[in-house]
Each structure stands twice: as C-alpha cells, then as structure tokens.
Amino acid sequence: LLSGAWPGSIAGVPSLTVWLVAGAWESGALYAIRLMQVRREHALRPHPWSMRSGALRRVFRLAAPLIGGLVVGQATGAVVTRALSHLASGSLAAFGYSWKLGQIVLLVPSALSTVLFPKFSKYWQSKGREQFMESYVRAFRSIFFIAMPMACFCCAERGAIIRLLLERGAFSPSDGNLTAGLFGVLIMSTPGSAAMMYLDRMFCAIQDTRSPMIVDIAGGVILMAAAPAMAMRFGSIGAAVATMLLPWLLSGLLLGIFQYRHGGLPLKATGRFAVTVTVLGAGSAWFGKTLGTAVGALLANSPIPGIGIGALLAAVSFLTATLLLGLPEAADYNGICFQPRNQPVE
C-alpha cells in the first residue's frame, strides 16, 4: 500500500492494481518462509505430501463447510452492492466507506480471537472440559468488554472521524454527512460481529465447522432478502440497519447452539454484564465526546485534538467506572491472557 501510493498518484488505478497484486504475492512469500522455519524447528517430515489419506480426508471434511460459508458471504456482498447501486449517486460509496471504517473496532477482538484459537484447541483436546469452559467464558466477556466501548465512542464521534479521515478533495460535506450517518449505524454491529467471530473460533476449536457454516448461510440468505427490501423502502440507511442487526442475530444463534450443547455460560450474570458494559460504554463515550470537543475547540480548529482527548477521557472514565463496580475484566487484565485462575467468573 505504501509503495503504491506515490506511483498511484501518477499512473492512476492500474498502478494501484499492480501493487495490490504484488502485495498479495509478498504476503504469500512471507507465509511460505515462516512455514519453512516452523518445519525446521519442529523437525517435520521432509515430504509433507506424504500425509495419510485418512487424515487428508478429515482435513477436507472440516474445511468444506468453511468454503461454503465463504461463498455465501461473497454472494451476500454482491446482492447488497447491487441493491445499493440502484439508489442515489454516492450511496454505494458511502456505504462502502462506512463499512470499511467499522472494521477498525474489530481489529483488537479479531487479533485476540485469532491468537487464542490454538489455546482453545489445546484446552479442548488435552486440558479437560472444565478448563476449556472457564477460558471460553472469560474470553467471551473480555472481547465484549473491549468491543462495546470502542463502538460507542466511534458512534459518538462519527462526524469528526469522517471529517478527519475522508472529507477532502471531491469528498464534500454532504457526502460526509451521509457517510457519518451510515457509519453510526454500522459501527454498532461490531460488538455482535466480534462475538460472532469469537464463537466461530470456538466451534472450530472443538472441530465443529458445520454449525457455524449453517448459521452463516442462514444469515446470508436473510440479508440477501432483507437488504434489498430495506434499501428500496428506506434507502441506504435501511440496508445499513439490516446489515447492523444481522451479526447480533447470528451471534445469538451461535451462542444458543453452543450453550445448548456444552453449557458453561452463566446466562443471567453474562446478561447483567453485557447491559452494564453497554450503559457504561455509552456514558463514557458521551462524556469523552462532550469534553473532548470543548477542549479541542479551545486548542485548534481541527478534529484531531478533540478525538484524541475525547478517546482518552472516554477510556479513563470507562475503566474507572468498571473498576469501581468490581468487574474482573477491568481489575485483572490477566483474564485477557487467559491464565488459569482459582476463582470462578461471577
């Protein structure tokens, strides 16, 4: 991306395309080098293609549902894009910008769930069900603890974020208002998306790829039916609402399936925890935005000081409130590292 920025300003889109392809090949080469290092470190077989046919069939059986979910996801994106393309000029671009910006909130939960996936697989295979379920509950709470206040703050500061990142050149203030409105709706899907992503990892850790695939396909079908209808009736904001509600629905279904089969999640305590974090996240976001905007206006006529100060104030107020309430996620960051603890999660 950095290498293509300067040539792209001269040669245009074709140059950016070339550098994008080059970046993909570079990523593949880095993965190949790392795999060679892992092979040497663990003294793996010199001919990995000599894998037994039974093991190979099991690998493909586990991977097949994931491929099906990927196909449905791509089809859903195509249907939503086509529905938005029939709306007013700029609707599709504003929706795309808003959705991309929403992925910022998912960076930390996504990285956390990805890093923890091998730990959960190990716990399920060798550490016993009790330790697996204890880690599963702590991880679920921690991911929501991270994602919800971030989503609330981004929703509160949506206008300033759009002005800071996008509103320049041909991107007019009216485009900014449209994008900010869509961003404010779509950003509230990220806690549900984080929970869904985490639950997908949990099912894969216990070698059940079929259940999340079925739920993903059902969600894709729902969105392919709901998004065009909502877009036709309410415009791009309708498509954004449908897209925002879907991760919450799917994460609820996945959680219900996992809870029915394996249990382990104290539903009442988790519900109280989710409500508490949501209320405190919204309150701290409002507090940070209000004071950050006031202080930023005194320092400079720019959104940068306001967002920075607001984020700091929101984070401090949220952590202070959760510490005063005695939430273990605020008092014990060791819970995010998922080291075994003696006391149960409340």
Coordinates of C-alpha atoms in Angstrom, one line a residue, residues 6-333:
W6 CA 3.2 7.6 -4.9
P7 CA 3.0 5.7 -8.3
G8 CA -0.8 5.6 -8.0
S9 CA -0.9 9.4 -7.9
I10 CA 0.9 9.4 -11.3
A11 CA -0.3 6.3 -13.1
G12 CA -3.8 6.0 -11.5
V13 CA -5.8 2.9 -10.9
P14 CA -3.7 0.4 -13.0
S15 CA -0.6 1.2 -10.8
L16 CA -2.6 0.6 -7.6
T17 CA -3.8 -2.7 -9.0
V18 CA -0.3 -3.9 -9.8
W19 CA 1.0 -3.0 -6.4
L20 CA -2.0 -4.7 -4.7
V21 CA -1.2 -8.0 -6.6
A22 CA 2.4 -7.6 -5.7
G23 CA 1.5 -7.2 -2.0
A24 CA -0.5 -10.4 -2.1
W25 CA 2.4 -12.3 -3.5
E26 CA 4.7 -10.8 -0.9
S27 CA 2.4 -11.9 1.9
G28 CA 2.3 -15.4 0.4
A29 CA 6.1 -15.5 0.3
L30 CA 6.4 -14.4 3.9
Y31 CA 4.0 -17.2 4.9
A32 CA 6.0 -19.7 3.0
I33 CA 9.2 -18.6 4.6
R34 CA 7.6 -18.8 8.0
L35 CA 6.3 -22.3 7.3
M36 CA 9.8 -23.4 6.3
Q37 CA 11.1 -22.1 9.6
V38 CA 8.4 -24.0 11.6
R39 CA 9.2 -27.1 9.6
R40 CA 12.9 -26.9 10.6
E41 CA 12.1 -26.0 14.3
H42 CA 9.8 -29.0 14.8
A43 CA 11.6 -31.5 12.6
L44 CA 8.6 -32.2 10.4
R45 CA 8.6 -34.7 7.7
P46 CA 10.7 -33.9 4.6
H47 CA 7.8 -34.7 2.3
P48 CA 4.6 -33.2 3.8
W49 CA 2.6 -34.5 0.8
S50 CA 3.0 -38.0 2.2
M51 CA 0.1 -37.3 4.6
R52 CA -2.1 -40.3 5.1
S53 CA -5.2 -40.3 3.0
G54 CA -7.5 -40.7 6.1
A55 CA -6.0 -37.6 7.7
L56 CA -6.3 -35.7 4.5
R57 CA -9.9 -36.6 4.1
R58 CA -10.6 -35.4 7.6
V59 CA -8.9 -32.1 6.8
F60 CA -11.1 -31.5 3.7
R61 CA -14.2 -32.6 5.6
L62 CA -13.6 -29.9 8.2
A63 CA -12.6 -27.3 5.6
A64 CA -15.6 -27.9 3.3
P65 CA -18.2 -26.1 5.4
L66 CA -15.8 -23.1 5.8
I67 CA -15.6 -22.8 2.0
G68 CA -19.4 -22.9 1.8
G69 CA -19.7 -20.1 4.3
L70 CA -17.1 -18.0 2.3
V71 CA -19.1 -18.5 -0.9
V72 CA -22.3 -17.4 0.7
G73 CA -20.5 -14.3 2.2
Q74 CA -19.3 -13.2 -1.2
A75 CA -22.8 -13.7 -2.7
T76 CA -24.3 -11.7 0.1
G77 CA -21.9 -8.8 -0.6
A78 CA -22.8 -8.9 -4.3
V79 CA -26.5 -8.7 -3.6
V80 CA -26.2 -5.8 -1.1
T81 CA -23.9 -4.0 -3.5
R82 CA -26.4 -4.4 -6.3
A83 CA -29.2 -3.2 -4.2
L84 CA -27.3 -0.1 -3.2
S85 CA -26.2 0.6 -6.8
H86 CA -29.9 1.4 -7.6
L87 CA -30.1 4.2 -5.1
A88 CA -29.0 7.8 -5.4
S89 CA -25.5 8.6 -6.6
G90 CA -22.9 8.2 -3.9
S91 CA -24.9 5.8 -1.7
L92 CA -22.8 2.7 -2.6
A93 CA -19.6 4.6 -2.0
A94 CA -20.8 6.0 1.3
F95 CA -21.9 2.5 2.5
G96 CA -18.5 1.0 1.5
Y97 CA -16.5 3.7 3.3
S98 CA -18.7 3.3 6.4
W99 CA -18.3 -0.5 6.4
K100 CA -14.6 -0.3 6.0
L101 CA -14.2 2.2 8.8
G102 CA -16.3 -0.1 11.1
Q103 CA -13.6 -2.7 10.8
I104 CA -11.3 -0.5 12.9
V105 CA -13.2 -1.6 16.0
L106 CA -12.8 -5.3 15.1
L107 CA -9.0 -5.2 14.9
V108 CA -8.3 -5.9 18.5
P109 CA -11.1 -8.5 19.0
S110 CA -10.2 -10.2 15.8
A111 CA -6.5 -10.4 16.7
L112 CA -7.4 -11.6 20.2
S113 CA -9.7 -14.4 19.0
T114 CA -7.2 -15.5 16.3
V115 CA -4.3 -15.7 18.8
L116 CA -6.4 -17.6 21.3
F117 CA -7.7 -20.2 18.8
P118 CA -4.8 -22.6 19.2
K119 CA -5.0 -22.3 23.0
F120 CA -8.7 -23.2 23.0
S121 CA -8.0 -26.2 20.7
K122 CA -5.3 -27.4 23.1
Y123 CA -7.6 -27.0 26.1
W124 CA -10.3 -28.9 24.4
Q125 CA -8.0 -31.8 23.4
S126 CA -5.9 -32.1 26.5
K127 CA -6.8 -29.8 29.4
G128 CA -10.3 -31.0 30.0
R129 CA -13.7 -29.6 29.6
E130 CA -13.7 -27.5 32.8
Q131 CA -10.6 -25.5 32.0
F132 CA -11.9 -25.0 28.4
M133 CA -15.2 -23.7 29.6
E134 CA -13.6 -21.4 32.1
S135 CA -11.3 -19.9 29.4
Y136 CA -14.3 -19.7 27.0
V137 CA -16.4 -17.6 29.4
R138 CA -13.5 -15.2 30.3
A139 CA -12.7 -14.7 26.6
F140 CA -16.3 -14.0 25.7
R141 CA -16.6 -11.4 28.4
S142 CA -13.2 -9.8 27.6
I143 CA -14.0 -9.5 23.9
F144 CA -17.3 -7.8 24.6
F145 CA -15.6 -5.6 27.2
I146 CA -13.2 -4.3 24.5
A147 CA -15.6 -4.0 21.5
M148 CA -18.6 -2.3 23.1
P149 CA -17.0 0.9 24.5
M150 CA -15.0 1.3 21.3
A151 CA -18.1 1.0 19.2
C152 CA -19.9 3.5 21.4
F153 CA -17.1 6.1 21.2
C154 CA -16.8 5.7 17.4
C155 CA -20.6 6.2 17.1
A156 CA -20.5 9.3 19.2
E157 CA -17.5 10.8 17.3
R158 CA -18.7 9.6 13.8
G159 CA -18.8 13.0 12.3
A160 CA -15.3 14.0 13.5
I161 CA -13.9 10.7 12.3
I162 CA -15.4 11.1 8.9
R163 CA -14.0 14.7 8.6
L164 CA -10.6 13.6 9.8
L165 CA -10.2 10.5 7.5
L166 CA -12.3 11.2 4.4
E167 CA -13.6 14.8 4.0
R168 CA -11.1 16.2 1.5
G169 CA -10.8 16.6 -2.3
A170 CA -14.0 15.6 -4.1
F171 CA -15.5 14.2 -0.8
S172 CA -17.9 17.0 0.1
P173 CA -19.6 17.8 3.4
S174 CA -22.9 16.4 2.2
D175 CA -21.1 13.2 1.4
G176 CA -19.6 13.3 4.8
N177 CA -23.0 13.7 6.5
L178 CA -24.3 10.7 4.6
T179 CA -21.3 8.6 5.4
A180 CA -21.3 9.6 9.0
G181 CA -25.0 8.6 9.3
L182 CA -24.3 5.2 7.8
F183 CA -21.1 4.8 9.9
G184 CA -23.1 5.5 13.1
V185 CA -25.4 2.6 12.3
L186 CA -22.9 0.1 11.0
I187 CA -20.4 0.7 13.8
M188 CA -23.0 -0.7 16.3
S189 CA -22.8 -4.1 14.6
T190 CA -19.2 -4.6 15.6
P191 CA -19.7 -6.0 19.1
G192 CA -22.1 -8.5 17.6
S193 CA -19.6 -9.2 14.8
A194 CA -16.8 -9.7 17.4
A195 CA -18.9 -12.1 19.4
M196 CA -19.8 -14.0 16.2
M197 CA -16.2 -14.2 15.2
Y198 CA -15.2 -15.5 18.6
L199 CA -17.9 -18.1 18.6
D200 CA -16.9 -19.3 15.2
R201 CA -13.4 -19.9 16.6
M202 CA -14.9 -21.8 19.5
F203 CA -16.8 -24.2 17.2
C204 CA -13.7 -24.7 15.1
A205 CA -11.6 -25.4 18.3
I206 CA -13.9 -28.3 19.0
Q207 CA -13.7 -29.4 15.4
D208 CA -17.3 -28.5 14.6
T209 CA -17.3 -26.4 11.4
R210 CA -20.7 -27.4 10.3
S211 CA -22.7 -25.5 12.9
P212 CA -21.3 -22.0 12.2
M213 CA -21.5 -22.7 8.4
I214 CA -25.2 -23.4 8.7
V215 CA -25.8 -20.3 10.7
D216 CA -23.7 -18.2 8.3
I217 CA -25.6 -19.5 5.3
A218 CA -28.9 -18.8 7.0
G219 CA -27.7 -15.3 7.9
G220 CA -26.6 -14.7 4.3
V221 CA -30.0 -15.8 3.0
I222 CA -31.7 -13.4 5.4
L223 CA -29.5 -10.5 4.5
M224 CA -29.9 -11.1 0.7
A225 CA -33.7 -10.9 1.2
A226 CA -33.8 -8.1 3.8
A227 CA -31.2 -5.7 2.5
P228 CA -32.7 -5.1 -1.0
A229 CA -36.2 -4.7 0.6
M230 CA -35.0 -2.3 3.2
A231 CA -32.9 -0.3 0.7
M232 CA -35.9 0.0 -1.6
R233 CA -38.1 1.2 1.3
F234 CA -35.7 3.3 3.4
G235 CA -32.7 3.9 1.2
S236 CA -29.1 3.2 2.2
I237 CA -29.9 3.7 5.9
G238 CA -32.3 0.7 5.6
A239 CA -29.6 -1.5 4.2
A240 CA -27.3 -0.3 7.0
V241 CA -29.9 -1.3 9.7
A242 CA -30.3 -4.7 8.2
T243 CA -26.6 -5.2 8.0
M244 CA -26.2 -4.0 11.6
L245 CA -28.8 -6.3 13.1
L246 CA -27.6 -9.5 11.3
P247 CA -24.4 -10.0 13.4
W248 CA -26.4 -9.7 16.6
L249 CA -28.9 -12.3 15.4
L250 CA -26.2 -14.7 14.2
S251 CA -24.1 -14.4 17.4
G252 CA -27.2 -15.0 19.4
L253 CA -28.0 -18.2 17.4
L254 CA -24.4 -19.4 17.7
L255 CA -24.3 -18.7 21.4
G256 CA -27.6 -20.6 21.9
I257 CA -26.3 -23.6 20.0
F258 CA -23.1 -23.7 21.9
Q259 CA -24.8 -23.2 25.2
Y260 CA -27.4 -26.0 24.4
R261 CA -24.7 -28.5 23.5
H262 CA -21.9 -27.6 26.0
G263 CA -23.3 -25.2 28.6
G264 CA -20.8 -23.3 30.7
L265 CA -22.0 -19.8 30.2
P266 CA -23.9 -18.2 33.2
L267 CA -26.6 -16.5 31.2
K268 CA -28.0 -14.2 33.9
A269 CA -24.6 -13.0 35.0
T270 CA -23.5 -12.5 31.4
G271 CA -26.7 -10.6 30.6
R272 CA -26.1 -8.2 33.5
F273 CA -22.5 -7.8 32.5
A274 CA -23.5 -7.0 28.9
V275 CA -26.0 -4.4 30.0
T276 CA -23.6 -2.8 32.4
V277 CA -20.8 -2.6 29.8
T278 CA -23.2 -1.2 27.2
V279 CA -24.5 1.5 29.6
L280 CA -21.0 2.5 30.8
G281 CA -19.6 2.4 27.3
A282 CA -22.4 4.8 26.0
G283 CA -22.0 7.1 29.1
S284 CA -18.2 7.3 28.8
A285 CA -18.4 7.9 25.0
W286 CA -20.8 10.8 25.6
F287 CA -18.6 12.2 28.4
G288 CA -15.4 11.9 26.3
K289 CA -17.1 13.5 23.2
T290 CA -18.5 16.4 25.2
L291 CA -15.3 17.4 27.0
G292 CA -13.1 16.4 24.1
T293 CA -15.0 18.7 21.7
A294 CA -14.9 21.6 24.2
V295 CA -11.2 21.2 24.8
G296 CA -10.4 20.6 21.1
A297 CA -12.2 23.8 20.2
L298 CA -10.0 25.8 22.6
L299 CA -6.8 24.3 21.3
A300 CA -7.3 24.3 17.5
N301 CA -10.0 24.3 14.8
S302 CA -9.3 20.7 13.9
P303 CA -11.0 17.3 14.8
I304 CA -7.7 15.7 15.7
P305 CA -7.3 17.2 19.2
G306 CA -10.9 16.6 20.0
I307 CA -10.9 13.0 19.0
G308 CA -7.6 12.3 20.8
I309 CA -8.7 14.0 24.0
G310 CA -12.2 12.5 23.8
A311 CA -10.8 9.0 23.4
L312 CA -8.5 9.4 26.4
L313 CA -11.3 10.8 28.6
A314 CA -13.7 8.1 27.5
A315 CA -11.2 5.3 28.2
V316 CA -10.3 6.6 31.6
S317 CA -13.9 7.2 32.6
F318 CA -15.0 3.7 31.4
L319 CA -12.1 1.9 33.2
T320 CA -12.7 3.9 36.3
A321 CA -16.4 3.1 36.4
T322 CA -15.8 -0.6 35.7
L323 CA -13.1 -0.7 38.4
L324 CA -15.5 0.9 40.9
L325 CA -18.1 -1.7 40.1
G326 CA -15.6 -4.5 40.6
L327 CA -15.7 -6.0 37.1
P328 CA -12.9 -8.6 36.9
E329 CA -12.1 -7.6 33.2
A330 CA -11.1 -4.1 34.5
A331 CA -9.4 -5.2 37.6
D332 CA -7.5 -8.2 36.3
Y333 CA -6.0 -7.9 32.8

